[in-house]
Short mmCIF file of C-alpha atoms and ligand atoms in Angstrom, two decimals:
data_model
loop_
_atom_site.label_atom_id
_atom_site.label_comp_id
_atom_site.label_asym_id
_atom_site.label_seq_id
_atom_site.Cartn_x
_atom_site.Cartn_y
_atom_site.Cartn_z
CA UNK A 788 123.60 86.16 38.02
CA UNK A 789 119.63 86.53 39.12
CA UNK A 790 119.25 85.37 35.54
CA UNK A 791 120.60 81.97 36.29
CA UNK A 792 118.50 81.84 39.21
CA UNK A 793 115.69 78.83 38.86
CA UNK A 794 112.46 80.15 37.83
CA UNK A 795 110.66 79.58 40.57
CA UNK A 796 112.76 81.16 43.13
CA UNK A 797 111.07 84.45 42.52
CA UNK A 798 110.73 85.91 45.96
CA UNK A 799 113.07 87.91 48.29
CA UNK A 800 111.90 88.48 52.10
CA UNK A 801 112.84 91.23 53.49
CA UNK A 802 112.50 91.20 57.58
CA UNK A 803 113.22 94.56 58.93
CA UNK A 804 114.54 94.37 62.84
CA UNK A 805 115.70 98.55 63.07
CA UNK A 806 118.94 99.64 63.55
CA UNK A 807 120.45 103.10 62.24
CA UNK A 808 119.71 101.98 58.74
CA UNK A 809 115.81 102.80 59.99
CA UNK A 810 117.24 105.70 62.05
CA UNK A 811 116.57 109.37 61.76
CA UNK A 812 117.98 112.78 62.63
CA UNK A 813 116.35 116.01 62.99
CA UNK A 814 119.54 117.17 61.22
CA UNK A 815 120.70 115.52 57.59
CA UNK A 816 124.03 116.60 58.68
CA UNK A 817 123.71 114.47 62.02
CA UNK A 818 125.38 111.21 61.40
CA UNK A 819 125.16 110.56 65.22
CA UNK A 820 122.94 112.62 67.02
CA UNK A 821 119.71 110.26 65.82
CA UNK A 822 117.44 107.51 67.05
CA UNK A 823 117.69 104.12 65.76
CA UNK A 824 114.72 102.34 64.27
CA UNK A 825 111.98 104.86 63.36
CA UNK A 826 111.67 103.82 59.41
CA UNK A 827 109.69 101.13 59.06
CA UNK A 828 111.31 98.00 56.15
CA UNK A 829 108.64 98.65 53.47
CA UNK A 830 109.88 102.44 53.30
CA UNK A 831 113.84 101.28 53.12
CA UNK A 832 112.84 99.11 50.17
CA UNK A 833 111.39 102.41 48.52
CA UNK A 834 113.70 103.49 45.90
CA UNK A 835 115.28 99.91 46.24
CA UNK A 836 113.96 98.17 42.86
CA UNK A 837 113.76 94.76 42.89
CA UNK A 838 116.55 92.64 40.39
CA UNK A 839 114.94 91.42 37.06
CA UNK A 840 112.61 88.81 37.42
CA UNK A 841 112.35 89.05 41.16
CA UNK A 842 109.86 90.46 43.46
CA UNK A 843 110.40 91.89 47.13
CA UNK A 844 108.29 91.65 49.91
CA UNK A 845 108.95 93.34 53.32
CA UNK A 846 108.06 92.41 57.17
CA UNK A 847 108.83 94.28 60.37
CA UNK A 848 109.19 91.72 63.03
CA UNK A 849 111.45 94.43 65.12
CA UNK A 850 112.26 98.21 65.70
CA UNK A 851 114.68 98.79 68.10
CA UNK A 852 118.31 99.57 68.45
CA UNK A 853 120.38 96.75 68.31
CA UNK A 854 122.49 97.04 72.06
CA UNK A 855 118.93 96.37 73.14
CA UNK A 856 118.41 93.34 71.17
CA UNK A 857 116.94 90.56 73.78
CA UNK A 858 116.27 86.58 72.73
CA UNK A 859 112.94 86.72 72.06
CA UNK A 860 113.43 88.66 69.10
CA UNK A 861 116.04 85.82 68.26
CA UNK A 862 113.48 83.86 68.45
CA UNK A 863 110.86 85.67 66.35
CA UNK A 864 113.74 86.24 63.57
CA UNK A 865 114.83 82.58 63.58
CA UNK A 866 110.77 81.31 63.21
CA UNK A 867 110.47 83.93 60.48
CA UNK A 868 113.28 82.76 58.84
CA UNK A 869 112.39 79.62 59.29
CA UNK A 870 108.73 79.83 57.96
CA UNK A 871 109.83 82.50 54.83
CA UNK A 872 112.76 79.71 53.70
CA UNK A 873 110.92 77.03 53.67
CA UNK A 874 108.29 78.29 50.89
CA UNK A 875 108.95 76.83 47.51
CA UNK A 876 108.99 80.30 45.62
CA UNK A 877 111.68 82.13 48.12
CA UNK A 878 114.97 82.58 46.85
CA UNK A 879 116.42 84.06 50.15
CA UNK A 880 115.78 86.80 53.56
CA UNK A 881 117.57 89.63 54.08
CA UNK A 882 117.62 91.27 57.58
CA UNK A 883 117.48 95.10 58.13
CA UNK A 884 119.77 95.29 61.89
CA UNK A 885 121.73 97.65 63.86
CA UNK A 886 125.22 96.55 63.45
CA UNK A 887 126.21 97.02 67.40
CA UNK A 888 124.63 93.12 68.03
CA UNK A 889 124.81 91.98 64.20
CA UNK A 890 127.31 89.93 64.22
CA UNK A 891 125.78 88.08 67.19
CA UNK A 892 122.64 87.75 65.67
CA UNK A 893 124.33 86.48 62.15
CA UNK A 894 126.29 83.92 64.52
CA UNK A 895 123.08 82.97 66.41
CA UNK A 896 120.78 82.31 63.37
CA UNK A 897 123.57 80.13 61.89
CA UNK A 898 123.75 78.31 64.51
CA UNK A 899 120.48 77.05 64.81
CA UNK A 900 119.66 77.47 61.22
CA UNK A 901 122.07 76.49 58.79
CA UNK A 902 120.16 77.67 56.21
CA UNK A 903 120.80 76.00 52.82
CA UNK A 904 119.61 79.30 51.24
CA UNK A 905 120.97 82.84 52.04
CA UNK A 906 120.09 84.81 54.88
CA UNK A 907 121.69 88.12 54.39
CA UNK A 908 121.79 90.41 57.23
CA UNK A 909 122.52 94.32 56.22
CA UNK A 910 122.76 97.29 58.45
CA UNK A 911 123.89 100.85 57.92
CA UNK A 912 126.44 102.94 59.82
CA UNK A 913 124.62 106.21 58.94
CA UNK A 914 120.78 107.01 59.62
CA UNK A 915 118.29 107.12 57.02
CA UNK A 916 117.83 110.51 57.47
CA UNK A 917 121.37 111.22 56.33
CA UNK A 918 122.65 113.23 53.60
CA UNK A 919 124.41 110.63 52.49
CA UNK A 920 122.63 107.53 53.89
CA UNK A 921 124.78 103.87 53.48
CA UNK A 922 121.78 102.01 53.74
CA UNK A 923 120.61 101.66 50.03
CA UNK A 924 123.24 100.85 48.28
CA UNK A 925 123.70 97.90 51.31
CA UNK A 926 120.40 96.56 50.77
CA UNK A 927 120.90 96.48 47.30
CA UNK A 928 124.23 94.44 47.84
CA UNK A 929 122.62 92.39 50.35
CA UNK A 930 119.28 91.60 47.57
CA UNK A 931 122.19 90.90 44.77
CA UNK A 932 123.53 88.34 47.66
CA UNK A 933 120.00 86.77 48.30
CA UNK A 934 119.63 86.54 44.64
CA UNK A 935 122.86 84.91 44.40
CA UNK A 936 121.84 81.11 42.86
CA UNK A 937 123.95 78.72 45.42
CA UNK A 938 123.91 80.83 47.86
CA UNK A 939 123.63 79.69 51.33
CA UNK A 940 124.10 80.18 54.88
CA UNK A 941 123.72 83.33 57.10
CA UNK A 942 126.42 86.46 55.79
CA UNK A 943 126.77 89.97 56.48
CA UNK A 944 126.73 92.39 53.87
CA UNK A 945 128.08 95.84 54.40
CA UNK A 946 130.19 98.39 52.38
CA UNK A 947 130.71 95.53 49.63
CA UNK A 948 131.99 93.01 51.39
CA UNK A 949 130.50 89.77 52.02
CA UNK A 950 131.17 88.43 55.17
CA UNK A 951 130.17 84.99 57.30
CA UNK A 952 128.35 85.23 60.39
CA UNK A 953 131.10 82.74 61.75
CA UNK A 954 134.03 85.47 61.53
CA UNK A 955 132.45 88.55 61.24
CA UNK A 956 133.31 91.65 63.77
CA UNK A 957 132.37 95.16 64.09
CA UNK A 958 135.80 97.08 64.20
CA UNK A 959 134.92 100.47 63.49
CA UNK A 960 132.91 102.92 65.98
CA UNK A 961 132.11 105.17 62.86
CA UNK A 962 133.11 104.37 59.32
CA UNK A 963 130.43 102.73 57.01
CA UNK A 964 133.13 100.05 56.32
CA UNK A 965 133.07 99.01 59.61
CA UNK A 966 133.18 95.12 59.53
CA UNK A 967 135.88 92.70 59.10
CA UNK A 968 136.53 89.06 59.29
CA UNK A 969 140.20 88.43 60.99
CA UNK A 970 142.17 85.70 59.15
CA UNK A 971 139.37 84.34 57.32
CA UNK A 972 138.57 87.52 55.17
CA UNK A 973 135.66 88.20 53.67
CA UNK A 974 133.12 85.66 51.89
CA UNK A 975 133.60 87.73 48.67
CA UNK A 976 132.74 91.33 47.53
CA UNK A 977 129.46 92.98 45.70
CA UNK A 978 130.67 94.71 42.66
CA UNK A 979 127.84 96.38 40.93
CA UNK A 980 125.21 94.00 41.83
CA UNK A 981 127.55 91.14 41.16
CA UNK A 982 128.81 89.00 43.80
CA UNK A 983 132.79 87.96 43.21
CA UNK A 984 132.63 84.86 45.78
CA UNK A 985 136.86 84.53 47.13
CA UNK A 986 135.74 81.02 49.86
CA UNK A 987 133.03 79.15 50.41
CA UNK A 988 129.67 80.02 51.91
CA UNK A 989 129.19 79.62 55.76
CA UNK A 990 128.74 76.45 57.20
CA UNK A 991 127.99 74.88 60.93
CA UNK A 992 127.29 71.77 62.00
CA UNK A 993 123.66 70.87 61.64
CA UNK A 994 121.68 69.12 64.37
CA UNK A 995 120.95 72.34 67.30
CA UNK A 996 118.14 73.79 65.09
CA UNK A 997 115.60 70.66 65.13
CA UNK A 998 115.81 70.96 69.36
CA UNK A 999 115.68 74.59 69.19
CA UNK A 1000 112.72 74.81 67.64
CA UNK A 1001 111.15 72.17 69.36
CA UNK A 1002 110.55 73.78 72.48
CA UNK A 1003 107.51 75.49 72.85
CA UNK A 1004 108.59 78.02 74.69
CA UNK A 1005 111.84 80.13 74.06
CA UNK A 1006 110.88 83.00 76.75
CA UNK A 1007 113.85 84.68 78.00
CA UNK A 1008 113.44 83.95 81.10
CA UNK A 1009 114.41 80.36 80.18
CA UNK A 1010 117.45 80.66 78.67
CA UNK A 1011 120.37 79.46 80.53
CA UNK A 1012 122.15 82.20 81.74
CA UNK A 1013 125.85 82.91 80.73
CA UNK A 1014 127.90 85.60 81.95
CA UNK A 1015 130.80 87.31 80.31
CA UNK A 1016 133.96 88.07 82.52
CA UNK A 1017 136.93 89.72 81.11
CA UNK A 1018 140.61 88.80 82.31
CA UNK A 1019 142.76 91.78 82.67
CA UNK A 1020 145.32 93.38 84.54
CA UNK A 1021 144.48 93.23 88.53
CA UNK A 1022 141.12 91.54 87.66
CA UNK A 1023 139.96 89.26 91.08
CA UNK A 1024 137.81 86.14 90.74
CA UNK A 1025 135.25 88.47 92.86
CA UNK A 1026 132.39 88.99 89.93
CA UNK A 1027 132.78 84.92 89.48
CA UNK A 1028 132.65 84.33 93.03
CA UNK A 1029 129.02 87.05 93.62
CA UNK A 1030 127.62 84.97 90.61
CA UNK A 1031 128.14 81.26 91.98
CA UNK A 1032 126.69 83.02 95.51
CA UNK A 1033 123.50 84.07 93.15
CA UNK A 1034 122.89 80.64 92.49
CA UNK A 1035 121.28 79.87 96.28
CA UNK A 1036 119.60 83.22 96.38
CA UNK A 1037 115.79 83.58 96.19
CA UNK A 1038 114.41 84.46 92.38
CA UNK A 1039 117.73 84.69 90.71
CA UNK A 1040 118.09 83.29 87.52
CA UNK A 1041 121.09 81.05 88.63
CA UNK A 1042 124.59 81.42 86.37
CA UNK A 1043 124.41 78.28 84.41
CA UNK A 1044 127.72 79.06 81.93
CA UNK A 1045 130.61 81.55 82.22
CA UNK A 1046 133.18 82.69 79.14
CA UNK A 1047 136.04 83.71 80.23
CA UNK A 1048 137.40 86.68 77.71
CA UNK A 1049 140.59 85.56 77.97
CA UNK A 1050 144.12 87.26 77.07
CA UNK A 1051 146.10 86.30 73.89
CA UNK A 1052 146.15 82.35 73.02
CA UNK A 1053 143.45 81.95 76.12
CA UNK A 1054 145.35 82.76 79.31
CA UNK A 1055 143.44 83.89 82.11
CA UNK A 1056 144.19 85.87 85.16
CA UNK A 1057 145.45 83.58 88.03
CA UNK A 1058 143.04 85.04 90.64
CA UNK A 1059 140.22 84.95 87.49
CA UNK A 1060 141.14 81.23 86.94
CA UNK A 1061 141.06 80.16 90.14
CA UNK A 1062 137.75 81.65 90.58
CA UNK A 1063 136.35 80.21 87.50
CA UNK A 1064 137.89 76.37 87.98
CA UNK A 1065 135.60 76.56 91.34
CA UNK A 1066 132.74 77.86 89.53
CA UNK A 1067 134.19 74.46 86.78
CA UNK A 1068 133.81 72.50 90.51
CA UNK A 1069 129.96 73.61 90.84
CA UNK A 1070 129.02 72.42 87.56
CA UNK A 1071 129.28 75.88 85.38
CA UNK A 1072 129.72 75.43 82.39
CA UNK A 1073 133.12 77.52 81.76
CA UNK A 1074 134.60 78.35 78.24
CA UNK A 1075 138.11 80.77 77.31
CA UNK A 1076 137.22 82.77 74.58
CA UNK A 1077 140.23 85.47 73.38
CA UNK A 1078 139.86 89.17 73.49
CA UNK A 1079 142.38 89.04 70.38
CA UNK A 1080 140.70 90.55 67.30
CA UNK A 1081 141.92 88.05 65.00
CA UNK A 1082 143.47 84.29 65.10
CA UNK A 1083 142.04 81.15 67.64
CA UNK A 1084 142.88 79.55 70.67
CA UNK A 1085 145.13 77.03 70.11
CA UNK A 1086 144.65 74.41 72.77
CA UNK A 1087 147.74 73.08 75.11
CA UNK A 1088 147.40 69.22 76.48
CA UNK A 1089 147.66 70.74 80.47
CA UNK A 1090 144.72 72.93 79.54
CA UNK A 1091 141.81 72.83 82.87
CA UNK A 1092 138.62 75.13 80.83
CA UNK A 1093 137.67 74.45 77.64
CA UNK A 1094 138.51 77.10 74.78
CA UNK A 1095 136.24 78.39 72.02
CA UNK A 1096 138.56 78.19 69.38
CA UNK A 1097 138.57 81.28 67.14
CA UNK A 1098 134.87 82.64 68.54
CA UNK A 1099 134.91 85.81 70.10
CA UNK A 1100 133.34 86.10 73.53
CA UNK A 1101 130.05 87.12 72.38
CA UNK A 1102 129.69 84.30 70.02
CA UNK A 1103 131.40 82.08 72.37
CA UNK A 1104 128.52 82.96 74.73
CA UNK A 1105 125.84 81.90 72.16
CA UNK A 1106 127.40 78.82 71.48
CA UNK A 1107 127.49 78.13 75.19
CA UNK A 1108 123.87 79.15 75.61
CA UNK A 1109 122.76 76.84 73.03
CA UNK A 1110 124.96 74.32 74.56
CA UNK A 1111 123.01 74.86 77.47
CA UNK A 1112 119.29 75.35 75.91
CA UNK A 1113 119.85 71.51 75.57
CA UNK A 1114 120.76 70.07 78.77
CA UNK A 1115 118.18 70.55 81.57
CA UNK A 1116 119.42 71.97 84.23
C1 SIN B 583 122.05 99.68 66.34
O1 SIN B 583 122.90 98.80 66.42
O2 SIN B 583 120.83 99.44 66.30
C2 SIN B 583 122.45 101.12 66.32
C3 SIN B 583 123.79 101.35 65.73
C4 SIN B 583 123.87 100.99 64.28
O3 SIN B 583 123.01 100.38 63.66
O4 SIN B 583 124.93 101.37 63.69
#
C-alpha cells in the first residue's frame, strides 16, 4: 500500500489539537479521572514509527479538551491544513482531537476544504497515561490512512474503522469503539496497517473554501451566530422568542441562524414552530435538523423551514454558519 505511494509523496503532517489521546492520569488505572491535552504531538508519535519510505513530522497548533473547542482554532487547523497540503512532498495530515467535538471539526474542515488528499483526524477514548492507552494503535491506523495512495477527503479513524466526516457520530460515552456512521457505514476498516476501502472517499461540494479563506479575518466574534434549539415534549417557542429580543439589545452578538433539532422525519413542536416561523419572518435563517441517530429528513411539498437532510444538528449548524459567513449581514 505505502509502497505504491508516488515517490515524492514522502511526508506525513501530523497536527496535534489535544484531546484524551494527549491526556493524563495520576492513576494508570484512571480511564476517567484525567485531564485532556497535557502530551504534547511529537511525544504521541514516540513509539509510533513511521511506514517504509515515509517520514513524520509533528505540529501542535492546539491543547485543549475538545467541548472547549472555539472557531479560531477552526481556523488555525483549516490554514494549517491548508498550507501542509499544498506542499509537493506531503502525502497527507493527520489530526490528534478529543472526540467530544470531532466529528464537528471533521464536518467543518470538509466543508471548506475538500481536500483532494487525506486529512485523517484520530482521537483516543482512553488517556495517554493509561494502562492500556487506544491512542497508538489509532494513530498508526490513521498514518496507514494518510499513506493510503488515492486517498482523499477529511475521515475519522478510530478503533479500525474508517469513517467520513459527513456521517460520522460519537455514540458511545466510554468504549474506545465509540464512533459510528448511521446508514452510510463506515468508509472502510484498517486491518494491520492495511486499509480495506467498502465506499468511496468523502466528498462535498467545492466552492465555500476559496471565500472562507479569503477573509482576512475569521475572529470569533464575527461569525454569524447560530443557535441550537431542541423540540421536545412541552418545549415553548420562549428560548426562540429571548433570542430574536437579543437582536435590538446593546452589544449582543445578534442570532443570525437557528436549527431546529427536530423530532423523527423533522417535525417540530407546534409552540417551537410557531416561534421559529416568526424568527423565519425576521430574516433568521432557520433549518430542521433530526435528533434521530441514523436516516435523513425526507422533505414533504407543504414543508414552511428548510431541512438539513441527513446532518445532525451540530453539523447542520456548521453548514448554516458557513451559509452565513457568506452573506453580509
Ligand atoms: C476531548 O474531547 O477533548 C476529551 C474527551 C475525549 O477526547 O475523549
Amino acid at each position: 500500500m505505502v509502497n505504491s505511494l508516488s515517490p515524492s509523496l514522502r511526508r506525513i503532517v501530523v497536527l496535534g489539537t489535544g484531546g484524551t489521546i494527549a491526556g493524563r492520569a495520576a492513576d494508570g488505572g484512571d480511564n476517567i479521572g484525567y485531564t485532556a491535552g497535557q502530551v504534547e504531538v511529537a511525544d504521541l508519535l514516540g513509539g509510533i514509527g513511521a511506514p517504509e519510505g515515509l517520514e513524520l513530522s509533528a505540529e501542535q497548533v492546539a491543547q485543549l479538551d475538545s467541548k472547549d473547542m472555539e472557531f479560531d482554532v477552526w481556523l488555525q487547523l483549516a490554514r494549517r491544513c491548508a498550507f501542509w497540503l499544498a506542499e509537493a512532498d506531503v502525502a497527507g495530515v493527520v489530526i490528534t482531537h478529543g472526540t467530544d467535538t470531532i466529528e464537528e471539526t471533521a464536518f467543518f474542515l470538509q466543508t471548506v476544504l475538500a481536500p483532494g488528499k487525506p486529512v485523517v483526524l484520530t482521537c483516543a477514548m482512553r488517556p495517554a497515561s493509561s494502562l492500556s492507552p487506544d491512542g497508538p494503535q489509532n494513530v498508526r491506523d490513521a498514518i496507514a490512512v494518510a499513506a493510503t495512495p488515492a486517498a482523499q477527503g477529511v475521515t475519522v479513524v478510530c478503533a479500525g474503522a474508517i469513517h467520513s466526516a459527513l456521517d460520522v457520530q460519537k455514540v458511545h460515552t466510554y468504549r474506545p469503539d465509540a464512533f459510528a456512521s448511521g446508514d452510510a457505514g463506515p468508509v472502510g476498516y484498517v486491518e494491520e496497517g492495511s486499509v480495506r476501502r467498502l465506499r468511496d472517499w468523502p466528498q462535498s461540494p467545492v466552492g465555500k473554501s476559496r471565500k472562507f479563506f479569503e477573509t482576512k479575518d475569521g475572529a470569533a466574534a464575527h461569525w454569524p451566530r447560530v443557535e441550537i434549539v431542541t423540540s421536545h415534549a412541552g418545549v415553548s417557542g420562549a428560548v426562540v422568542d429571548l433570542l430574536l429580543q437579543e437582536r435590538t439589545a446593546v452589544g449582543a452578538e445578534p442570532i443570525r441562524g437557528l436549527v431546529l433539532a427536530a423530532t423523527g422525519n423533522g417535525t417540530v413542536h407546534h409552540a417551537l414552530e410557531a416561534a421559529a416561523l416568526r424568527a423565519q419572518d425576521a430574516g433568521v435563517a432557520v433549518l430542521r435538523a433530526t435528533r434521530c441517530a441514523s436516516g435523513r429528513i425526507l422533505p414533504r411539498p407543504d414543508d414552511r423551514l428548510r431541512d438539513a437532510g441527513a446532518l445532525t444538528p451540530v453539523k447542520a449548524r456548521i453548514a448554516l454558519m458557513l451559509e452565513l459567513f457568506e452573506t453580509p449581514a
